[in-house]
XYZ file of C-alpha atoms in Angstrom:
377
model
C 215.001 175.291 -47.515
C 212.284 177.120 -45.813
C 209.694 175.624 -48.116
C 210.975 172.123 -47.514
C 210.650 172.478 -43.712
C 207.205 173.917 -44.023
C 206.032 170.954 -46.086
C 207.480 168.503 -43.547
C 205.711 170.269 -40.730
C 202.488 170.007 -42.642
C 203.066 166.320 -43.240
C 203.655 165.664 -39.523
C 200.605 167.584 -38.488
C 198.493 165.753 -41.021
C 199.546 162.404 -39.550
C 198.657 163.411 -35.972
C 195.164 164.632 -36.764
C 192.075 162.466 -36.985
C 190.321 161.735 -40.244
C 187.266 163.520 -38.915
C 189.105 166.802 -38.367
C 188.225 169.991 -40.111
C 191.210 169.532 -42.474
C 189.626 166.444 -44.011
C 186.371 168.301 -44.530
C 187.768 171.699 -45.512
C 190.777 171.407 -47.914
C 193.856 173.153 -46.671
C 195.272 175.955 -48.761
C 198.734 174.479 -48.402
C 197.665 171.107 -49.881
C 195.922 172.539 -52.888
C 197.926 174.047 -55.642
C 195.093 176.346 -56.833
C 193.562 178.718 -54.276
C 189.980 177.893 -53.140
C 187.710 180.603 -51.837
C 186.361 180.499 -48.309
C 182.766 180.436 -49.510
C 183.394 177.385 -51.658
C 184.969 175.650 -48.696
C 182.040 176.441 -46.473
C 179.626 175.145 -49.091
C 181.114 171.733 -48.602
C 179.884 171.812 -44.969
C 176.075 171.334 -45.209
C 173.643 170.767 -42.380
C 171.232 167.851 -42.596
C 167.695 169.341 -42.519
C 166.200 165.967 -41.595
C 168.206 165.899 -38.379
C 166.936 169.318 -37.277
C 163.315 168.551 -38.214
C 163.357 165.191 -36.453
C 164.575 166.778 -33.241
C 161.822 169.443 -33.355
C 159.126 166.952 -34.198
C 160.200 164.644 -31.411
C 160.040 167.539 -28.966
C 156.577 168.580 -30.090
C 155.256 165.024 -30.024
C 156.704 164.421 -26.570
C 155.204 167.634 -25.262
C 151.769 166.869 -26.738
C 151.755 163.370 -25.302
C 152.648 164.707 -21.863
C 149.909 167.320 -22.066
C 147.380 164.689 -23.133
C 148.356 162.503 -20.218
C 148.040 165.429 -17.828
C 144.593 166.310 -19.174
C 143.418 162.710 -18.973
C 144.730 162.413 -15.433
C 142.962 165.643 -14.473
C 139.722 164.325 -15.934
C 140.101 161.086 -14.030
C 140.768 162.975 -10.807
C 137.762 165.214 -11.418
C 135.567 162.196 -12.115
C 136.726 160.494 -8.927
C 136.095 163.660 -6.940
C 132.586 163.892 -8.369
C 131.897 160.269 -7.470
C 133.187 160.844 -3.941
C 131.031 163.928 -3.653
C 127.997 162.001 -4.826
C 128.611 159.238 -2.287
C 128.997 161.810 0.464
C 125.716 163.425 -0.514
C 123.936 160.084 -0.514
C 125.358 159.260 2.896
C 124.337 162.634 4.216
C 120.834 162.160 2.845
C 120.290 159.110 5.037
C 121.208 161.170 8.112
C 118.968 164.114 7.346
C 116.543 165.205 10.023
C 113.309 167.113 9.702
C 115.208 170.416 9.408
C 117.543 169.265 6.636
C 115.241 170.325 3.823
C 115.208 173.937 4.995
C 119.001 173.890 5.251
C 119.291 172.584 1.714
C 116.998 175.333 0.474
C 119.055 177.981 2.226
C 122.246 176.553 0.746
C 120.656 176.489 -2.690
C 119.552 180.119 -2.393
C 123.017 181.158 -1.233
C 124.643 179.305 -4.120
C 122.279 180.825 -6.657
C 122.896 184.352 -5.368
C 126.662 183.851 -5.451
C 126.383 182.441 -8.973
C 124.458 185.505 -10.130
C 127.186 187.788 -8.740
C 130.145 185.930 -10.191
C 128.752 184.561 -13.457
C 130.413 187.280 -15.555
C 133.625 187.328 -13.527
C 134.772 183.744 -13.342
C 133.183 181.180 -15.691
C 135.130 178.319 -14.137
C 133.778 179.035 -10.665
C 130.295 179.403 -12.143
C 130.464 175.968 -13.715
C 131.609 174.495 -10.423
C 128.691 176.068 -8.597
C 126.348 174.765 -11.257
C 127.570 171.273 -10.367
C 126.794 172.108 -6.719
C 123.277 173.225 -7.638
C 122.750 170.001 -9.552
C 123.844 167.953 -6.550
C 121.565 169.980 -4.283
C 118.607 169.399 -6.594
C 119.448 165.684 -6.702
C 119.589 165.679 -2.912
C 116.150 167.271 -2.682
C 114.732 164.721 -5.118
C 116.268 161.853 -3.168
C 114.894 163.340 0.046
C 111.405 163.386 -1.497
C 111.786 159.765 -2.580
C 112.935 158.740 0.894
C 109.968 160.559 2.436
C 107.544 158.784 0.110
C 109.097 155.414 0.990
C 108.855 156.239 4.694
C 105.191 157.174 4.295
C 104.545 153.849 2.553
C 106.226 151.938 5.381
C 104.263 153.917 7.956
C 101.015 153.219 6.113
C 101.819 149.515 5.949
C 102.589 149.402 9.674
C 99.329 151.109 10.678
C 96.367 148.962 11.705
C 93.793 148.187 9.041
C 90.899 150.620 8.775
C 87.476 149.038 8.734
C 85.239 150.569 6.081
C 81.712 151.081 7.351
C 78.907 149.502 5.374
C 76.369 151.624 3.536
C 72.686 150.880 4.050
C 71.252 153.513 1.717
C 70.875 156.363 4.226
C 71.590 159.768 2.617
C 73.095 160.897 5.932
C 75.907 158.344 5.546
C 76.412 158.545 1.790
C 79.371 160.933 1.653
C 81.261 159.414 4.622
C 80.935 156.002 2.974
C 82.063 157.221 -0.474
C 85.089 159.026 0.984
C 86.132 156.051 3.097
C 85.660 153.541 0.282
C 87.655 155.647 -2.192
C 90.563 156.160 0.216
C 90.846 152.635 1.614
C 89.714 150.470 -1.315
C 89.370 152.163 -4.704
C 92.720 153.998 -4.654
C 94.581 150.789 -3.782
C 92.984 148.512 -6.382
C 93.635 148.860 -10.120
C 91.167 146.330 -11.484
C 87.622 147.700 -11.923
C 86.070 144.281 -11.408
C 87.672 143.974 -7.970
C 86.512 147.497 -7.121
C 82.944 146.521 -8.017
C 83.086 143.369 -5.897
C 84.392 145.346 -2.912
C 81.689 147.976 -3.433
C 78.939 145.347 -3.419
C 80.478 143.730 -0.332
C 80.436 146.982 1.659
C 76.825 147.788 0.742
C 73.801 146.276 2.410
C 70.054 146.522 2.275
C 68.624 148.792 -0.415
C 72.048 150.028 -1.497
C 73.218 146.495 -2.252
C 70.029 145.615 -4.096
C 70.374 148.455 -6.608
C 73.984 147.684 -7.653
C 74.472 143.931 -7.346
C 73.404 143.281 -10.963
C 76.190 145.551 -12.273
C 78.457 142.486 -12.286
C 76.770 141.474 -15.556
C 78.152 144.570 -17.307
C 81.600 144.664 -18.981
C 84.579 145.057 -16.686
C 85.266 148.677 -17.590
C 81.606 149.734 -17.154
C 80.367 147.829 -14.101
C 82.123 149.819 -11.361
C 81.401 153.201 -12.967
C 77.728 152.323 -13.405
C 77.409 151.193 -9.782
C 78.900 154.439 -8.467
C 76.535 156.477 -10.646
C 73.538 154.511 -9.367
C 74.512 155.173 -5.755
C 74.900 158.887 -6.480
C 71.500 159.082 -8.153
C 69.639 156.992 -5.578
C 71.194 158.231 -2.330
C 73.612 161.100 -3.010
C 71.500 163.872 -4.491
C 72.060 167.138 -2.570
C 68.405 167.896 -1.844
C 67.880 164.363 -0.483
C 70.830 164.766 1.873
C 69.613 168.194 3.051
C 66.115 166.863 3.633
C 67.404 163.889 5.611
C 69.542 166.077 7.882
C 66.766 168.598 8.525
C 64.230 165.856 9.210
C 66.414 164.219 11.855
C 67.338 167.587 13.337
C 63.875 169.159 13.509
C 61.517 166.244 14.074
C 63.142 164.802 17.175
C 61.499 164.480 20.551
C 61.746 167.329 23.127
C 64.560 167.158 25.670
C 64.101 166.933 29.410
C 65.615 169.371 31.878
C 68.429 167.075 33.055
C 68.966 165.207 29.765
C 72.622 166.161 29.175
C 73.194 163.159 26.903
C 70.309 164.189 24.667
C 71.654 167.743 24.507
C 75.085 166.423 23.504
C 73.532 164.295 20.758
C 71.572 167.284 19.444
C 74.740 169.397 19.376
C 76.665 166.727 17.452
C 73.836 166.407 14.956
C 73.797 170.174 14.431
C 77.576 170.149 13.846
C 77.355 167.346 11.275
C 74.451 169.076 9.572
C 76.403 172.323 9.358
C 79.451 170.615 7.812
C 77.425 168.673 5.249
C 75.179 171.528 4.143
C 78.020 174.060 3.998
C 79.950 171.752 1.667
C 76.913 171.664 -0.621
C 76.344 175.422 -0.414
C 73.020 175.117 1.451
C 73.693 177.330 4.494
C 70.486 179.258 3.830
C 68.457 176.204 4.851
C 70.121 176.265 8.255
C 69.744 180.004 8.838
C 66.032 179.878 8.089
C 64.071 181.393 11.003
C 61.474 178.615 10.917
C 64.083 175.885 11.250
C 65.814 177.668 14.139
C 62.492 177.988 15.997
C 61.789 174.277 15.533
C 65.168 173.422 17.052
C 64.585 175.759 20.003
C 61.206 174.144 20.711
C 63.002 170.864 21.401
C 65.052 172.450 24.195
C 64.076 172.470 27.882
C 62.173 175.530 29.063
C 65.092 176.909 31.112
C 67.459 176.758 28.119
C 64.807 178.408 25.939
C 64.754 181.405 28.294
C 68.568 181.557 28.238
C 68.504 181.513 24.427
C 65.973 184.352 24.429
C 68.400 186.432 26.507
C 71.299 185.597 24.147
C 69.167 186.504 21.132
C 68.267 189.840 22.697
C 71.968 190.642 23.156
C 72.611 189.822 19.475
C 69.722 191.990 18.286
C 70.842 194.915 20.463
C 74.147 194.876 18.563
C 72.289 195.322 15.286
C 72.957 191.754 14.119
C 70.741 188.856 13.107
C 70.873 185.539 14.922
C 71.725 182.522 12.789
C 72.379 178.804 13.050
C 75.980 179.297 14.202
C 74.833 181.462 17.119
C 72.458 178.761 18.343
C 75.117 176.059 17.906
C 77.705 178.009 19.913
C 75.102 178.699 22.613
C 74.255 175.001 22.983
C 77.932 173.957 22.924
C 78.531 176.321 25.837
C 75.598 174.802 27.760
C 76.944 171.296 27.145
C 80.409 172.351 28.321
C 78.950 173.809 31.522
C 76.783 170.770 32.211
C 79.606 168.250 31.699
C 82.381 169.848 33.748
C 82.951 168.985 37.404
C 80.889 171.765 38.929
C 78.108 171.300 36.416
C 77.807 167.633 37.368
C 77.855 168.604 41.046
C 75.068 171.125 40.516
C 73.106 168.608 38.481
C 73.360 166.072 41.311
C 72.156 168.603 43.894
C 69.272 169.554 41.630
C 68.244 165.924 41.246
C 68.405 165.422 45.008
C 66.157 168.437 45.521
C 63.685 167.132 42.952
C 63.581 163.696 44.557
C 63.103 165.246 48.011
C 60.281 167.405 46.700
C 58.639 164.393 45.082
C 58.909 162.385 48.287
C 57.316 165.176 50.337
C 54.523 165.524 47.816
C 53.787 161.820 47.966
C 53.747 161.819 51.761
C 51.465 164.840 51.880
C 49.140 163.285 49.356
C 49.159 160.016 51.304
C 48.330 161.804 54.563
C 45.605 163.812 52.866
C 44.114 160.657 51.398
C 44.197 158.895 54.769
C 42.448 161.822 56.490
C 39.823 161.902 53.784
C 39.141 158.193 54.187
C 38.859 158.588 57.964
C 36.346 161.408 57.647
C 34.300 159.378 55.221
C 34.109 156.401 57.549
C 33.171 158.704 60.462
C 30.275 160.220 58.552
C 28.964 156.781 57.787
């Protein structure tokens, strides 16, 4: 009786349950005549390893893809920031003033010092500062390029410089060569054009000695012409001799000849510059040459120079060409200022008055002499 009820209860419960219940998977002890162990029942329930692996793989793949996207986005952001920074630097470069270069150098030095302190501490910060140094160096380079372009525009806007012509005088050889090289030769690449310009700016003897260089090959004509000019008119001893001849063999100066004194002073200055560049200062400091220059001066200035020389000798020094040049420059400065011109005018008036009185006295004396002569007759 009891067994019959128990079986009915089991039948009812089996009808109410779903086919997917644990009773369908794990056999009930009441439905099986022979007992089944719990381990054997659990063996029937097996996990699908593919399901677990697929879930893990999907998670890993999803995570990797997200990380890749994040990294790519970060790189894009960094690239955009770098481009923005570069544009800002370029914009700032156009607004730089004359003091911007010093500011950039100070910023560069500060960045380098901070990099040296934190290089071992934070590599990421160091790399960022390296980018800053690179941008600063680029800014300096761009600044140099802008300056060169500005200089070109300024040069183009300046008026044209007229190159003086060379007539073969050794005194004008180096000024002509310097001017021709700066204004013509450095701006022309073709040697044939350089030669034609050189012939055009020469005249007289200088033109005669180089005009046949046009018959030479293109690469040799200009070089040969320059060498001929150097040999004919640019030898150092010829230039020294020409300067000394013009300086020493001039005519003596009058007492009130301020213009002549100015010309002599300018000639002495040019002679000093030219001979010092050639290492020939000894020719200027020669005692004989200094005496020949002094002989050209008015007598009053010669006495003043004697006093100045005595002061130099009392100090235990030797007078030289520079001492005489400074002495004459001082005399020119005194004679050309306002009070010097006033004194010069008063002196001239006194001279003219003295001359007039002398003429009148001589005229009166001559008239008296003529009267006495006629009386004796």
